[in-house]
C-alpha atoms as one frame of an Amber mdcrd trajectory, in Angstrom:
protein
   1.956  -3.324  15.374  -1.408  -2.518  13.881  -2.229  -0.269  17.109   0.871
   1.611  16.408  -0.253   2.737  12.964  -3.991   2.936  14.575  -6.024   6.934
  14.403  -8.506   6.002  16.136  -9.459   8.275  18.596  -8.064  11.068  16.791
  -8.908  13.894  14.796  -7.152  15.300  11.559  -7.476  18.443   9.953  -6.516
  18.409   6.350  -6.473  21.814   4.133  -7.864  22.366   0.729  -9.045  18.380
   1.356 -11.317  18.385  -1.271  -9.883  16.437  -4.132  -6.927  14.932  -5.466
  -3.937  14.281  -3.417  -5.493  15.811  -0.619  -8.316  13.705  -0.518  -6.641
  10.449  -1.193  -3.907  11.581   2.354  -7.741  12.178   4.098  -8.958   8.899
   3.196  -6.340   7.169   4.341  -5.855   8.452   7.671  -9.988   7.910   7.564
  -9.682   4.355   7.062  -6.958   4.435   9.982  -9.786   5.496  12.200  -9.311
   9.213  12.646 -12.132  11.988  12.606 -11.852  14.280   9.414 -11.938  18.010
   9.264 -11.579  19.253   5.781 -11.461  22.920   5.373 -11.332  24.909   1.571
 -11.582  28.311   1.357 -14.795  27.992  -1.121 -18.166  25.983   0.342 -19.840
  24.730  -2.487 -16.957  22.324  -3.412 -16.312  21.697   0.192 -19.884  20.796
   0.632 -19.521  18.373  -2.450 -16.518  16.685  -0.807 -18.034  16.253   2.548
 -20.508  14.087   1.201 -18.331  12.289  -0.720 -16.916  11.673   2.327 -19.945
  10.480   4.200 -20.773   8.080   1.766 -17.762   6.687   2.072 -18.464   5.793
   5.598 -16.111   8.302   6.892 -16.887  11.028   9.774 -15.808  14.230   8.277
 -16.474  17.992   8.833 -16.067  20.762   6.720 -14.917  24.481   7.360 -14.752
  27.194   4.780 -12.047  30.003   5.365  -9.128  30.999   4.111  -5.825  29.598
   5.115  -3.586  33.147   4.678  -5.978  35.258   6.740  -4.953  34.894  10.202
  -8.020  36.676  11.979 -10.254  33.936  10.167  -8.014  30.961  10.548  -8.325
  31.644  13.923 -11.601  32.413  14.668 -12.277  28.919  12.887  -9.654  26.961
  14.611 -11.268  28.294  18.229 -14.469  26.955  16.774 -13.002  23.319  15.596
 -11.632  22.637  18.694 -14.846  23.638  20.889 -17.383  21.667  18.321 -14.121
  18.360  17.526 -12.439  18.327  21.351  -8.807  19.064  19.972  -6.773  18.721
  16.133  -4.459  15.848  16.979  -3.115  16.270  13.294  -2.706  18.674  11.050
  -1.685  18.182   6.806  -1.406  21.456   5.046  -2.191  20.713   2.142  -4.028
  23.594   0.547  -1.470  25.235  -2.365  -1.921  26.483  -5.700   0.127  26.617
  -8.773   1.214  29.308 -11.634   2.977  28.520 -14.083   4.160  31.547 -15.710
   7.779  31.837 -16.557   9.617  33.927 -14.001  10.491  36.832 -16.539   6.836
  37.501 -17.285   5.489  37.010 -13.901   3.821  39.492 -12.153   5.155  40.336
  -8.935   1.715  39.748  -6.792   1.166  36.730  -8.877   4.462  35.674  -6.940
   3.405  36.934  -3.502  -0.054  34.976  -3.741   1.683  31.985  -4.588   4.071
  32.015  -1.522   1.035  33.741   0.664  -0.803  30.039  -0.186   1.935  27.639
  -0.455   4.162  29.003   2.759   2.401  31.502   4.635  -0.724  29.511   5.545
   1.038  26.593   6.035   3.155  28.653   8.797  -0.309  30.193   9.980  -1.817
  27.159  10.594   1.234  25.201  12.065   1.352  27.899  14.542  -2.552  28.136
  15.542  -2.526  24.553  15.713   0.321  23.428  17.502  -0.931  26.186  20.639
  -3.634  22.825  21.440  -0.686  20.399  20.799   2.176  21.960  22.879  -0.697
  22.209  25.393  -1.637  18.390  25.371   2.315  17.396  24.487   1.394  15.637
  21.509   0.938  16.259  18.311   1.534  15.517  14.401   2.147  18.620  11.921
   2.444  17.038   8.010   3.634  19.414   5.602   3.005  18.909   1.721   6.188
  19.416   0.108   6.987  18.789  -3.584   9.688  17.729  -5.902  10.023  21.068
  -6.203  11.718  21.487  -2.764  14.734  20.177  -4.384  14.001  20.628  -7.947
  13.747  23.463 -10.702  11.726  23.482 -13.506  10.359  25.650 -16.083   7.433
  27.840 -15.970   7.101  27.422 -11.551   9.432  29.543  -9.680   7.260  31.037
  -7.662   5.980  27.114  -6.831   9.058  25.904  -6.357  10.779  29.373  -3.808
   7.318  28.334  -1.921   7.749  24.463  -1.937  11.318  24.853  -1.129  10.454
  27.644   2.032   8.021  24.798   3.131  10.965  22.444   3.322  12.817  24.363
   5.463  10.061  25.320   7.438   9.387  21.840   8.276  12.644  21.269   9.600
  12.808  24.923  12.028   8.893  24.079  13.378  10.557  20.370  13.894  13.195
  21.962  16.362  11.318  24.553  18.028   8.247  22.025  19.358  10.002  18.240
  19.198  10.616  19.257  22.878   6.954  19.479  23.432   6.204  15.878  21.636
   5.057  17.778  18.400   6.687  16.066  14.993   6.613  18.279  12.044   7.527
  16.387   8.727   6.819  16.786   5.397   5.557  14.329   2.288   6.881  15.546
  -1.275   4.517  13.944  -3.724   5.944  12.841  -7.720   3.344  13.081 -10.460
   0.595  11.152  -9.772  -2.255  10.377 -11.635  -5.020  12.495 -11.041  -7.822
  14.344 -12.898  -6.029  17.540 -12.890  -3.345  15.804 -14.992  -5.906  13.131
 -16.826  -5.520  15.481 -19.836  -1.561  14.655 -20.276  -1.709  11.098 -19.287
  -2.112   9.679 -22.971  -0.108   7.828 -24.634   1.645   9.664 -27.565   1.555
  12.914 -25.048   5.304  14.350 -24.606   4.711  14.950 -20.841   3.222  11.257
 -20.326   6.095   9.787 -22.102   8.930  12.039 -20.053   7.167  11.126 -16.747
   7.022   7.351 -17.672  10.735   7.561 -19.178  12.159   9.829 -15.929  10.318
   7.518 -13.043  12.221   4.719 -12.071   8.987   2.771 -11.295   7.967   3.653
 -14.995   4.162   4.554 -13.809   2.756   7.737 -12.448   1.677   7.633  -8.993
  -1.629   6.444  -8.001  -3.011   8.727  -5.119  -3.515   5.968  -2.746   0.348
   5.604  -2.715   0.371   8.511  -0.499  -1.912   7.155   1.679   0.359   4.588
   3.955   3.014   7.470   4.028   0.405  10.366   5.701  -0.838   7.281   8.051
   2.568   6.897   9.045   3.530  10.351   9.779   0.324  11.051  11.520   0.703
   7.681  13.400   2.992   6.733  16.622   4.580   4.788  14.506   6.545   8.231
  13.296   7.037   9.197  17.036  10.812   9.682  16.586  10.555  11.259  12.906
  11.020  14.831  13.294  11.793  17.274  10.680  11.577  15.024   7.596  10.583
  15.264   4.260   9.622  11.733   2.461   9.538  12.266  -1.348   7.141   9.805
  -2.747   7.862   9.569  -6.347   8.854   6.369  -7.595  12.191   7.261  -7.483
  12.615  10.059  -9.521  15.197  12.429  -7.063  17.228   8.883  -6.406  18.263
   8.913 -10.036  19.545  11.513 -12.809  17.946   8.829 -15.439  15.681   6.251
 -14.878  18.151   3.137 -15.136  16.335   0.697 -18.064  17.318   3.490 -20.080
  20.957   2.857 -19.719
């Protein structure tokens, strides 16, 4: 069983790796013994992370270049897999966020946010999985969101993106499962992180409607994601195809979190 969850051997590529949620998914397909490649589109913080990484214990590479421009993305792909061997897994994970509400929202405020959050996901699903249809193996993890299936305020450029990703997953699952390539996607809840540190407090509305709305009554600690991206990235997932696993603490299972009632 443990050799069925086992990386080693392999490496993974994770985008915009260089904090948060993105980190914490590295990390743990690190500790599963897997090679990291960590790419950002600016170097100093990518630079920062790498070491962070390396102290750590964990082998881990960095790449600057920008995940929407296809001439870079794949001159630096070329270069990964003559300095790495091959990408045996791939977690798009670099995405941004505006929250504007959609009547005041400039239109190429809206185009960058899909170009990010869609776009170079598709761009480098497809330079990738060339090496992976080539070997016949291959893992492709997509980071979805809540707002795949959900609306909210103030993101609808976020949530058209999150919600093209979904679907994405699902058409790059049926045009390469035939070649041993699974595509699947993890949609992450609210999890506590420094980007949201500022609204975790008690007394804060947001803290309290996050607490009140998650079934587990807790925000998500990054690590949580860390057993699901091992999974997916794993053999253990070699008959997963086209999947999105929402890791939330229940909140899509439940219009109210049920100790309310």
């Amino acid at each position: 069983m443990t050799n069925l969850f086992s990386l080693e051997g392999k490496t993974a590529m994770v985008t915009g790796g260089i904090h948060g949620l993105g980190m914490a998914m590295a990390e743990g397909l690190a500790k599963a013994g897997a090679e990291l490649i960590i790419t950002n589109n600016v170097q100093e913080p990518l630079d920062t992370a790498i070491e962070q990484y390396k102290k750590a214990g964990f082998k881990a590479t960095g790449y600057a270049f920008d995940v929407t421009d296809e001439v870079d993305a794949e001159k630096k792909v070329a270069e990964i897999e003559a300095n790495h061997g091959k990408i045996d897994i791939l977690v798009n994970n670099a995405g941004i966020i505006m929250r504007v509400l959609a009547i005041d929202m400039k239109v190429e405020d809206f185009r960058k946010v899909i170009d990010v959050d869609l776009v170079g996901p598709f761009i480098m699903s497809k330079l990738v999985a060339k090496g992976m249809i080539a070997r016949q193996s291959g893992k492709i993890i997509n980071i979805c969101s809540m707002m795949s299936e959900l609306g909210r305020d103030n993101v609808s450029a976020y949530a058209s993106a999150k919600g093209g990703l979904k679907m994405l997953t699902r058409n790059l699952a049926t045009e390469w499962a035939k070649y041993n390539v699974q595509v699947n996607a993890i949609g992450p809840g609210y999890f506590a992180t420094s980007q949201t540190a500022p609204i975790r407090v008690d007394g804060h509305p947001f803290n309290e409607f996050i607490i009140g709305r998650t079934p587990a009554g807790r925000w998500g600690d990054p690590e949580d994601l860390a057993g699901t991206a091992v999974f997916l990235a794993s053999d253990a997932s070699n008959f997963v195809n086209g999947q999105v696993i929402y890791v939330d603490g229940g909140i899509l299972a439940t219009i109210g979190k049920p100790s309310n009632e």
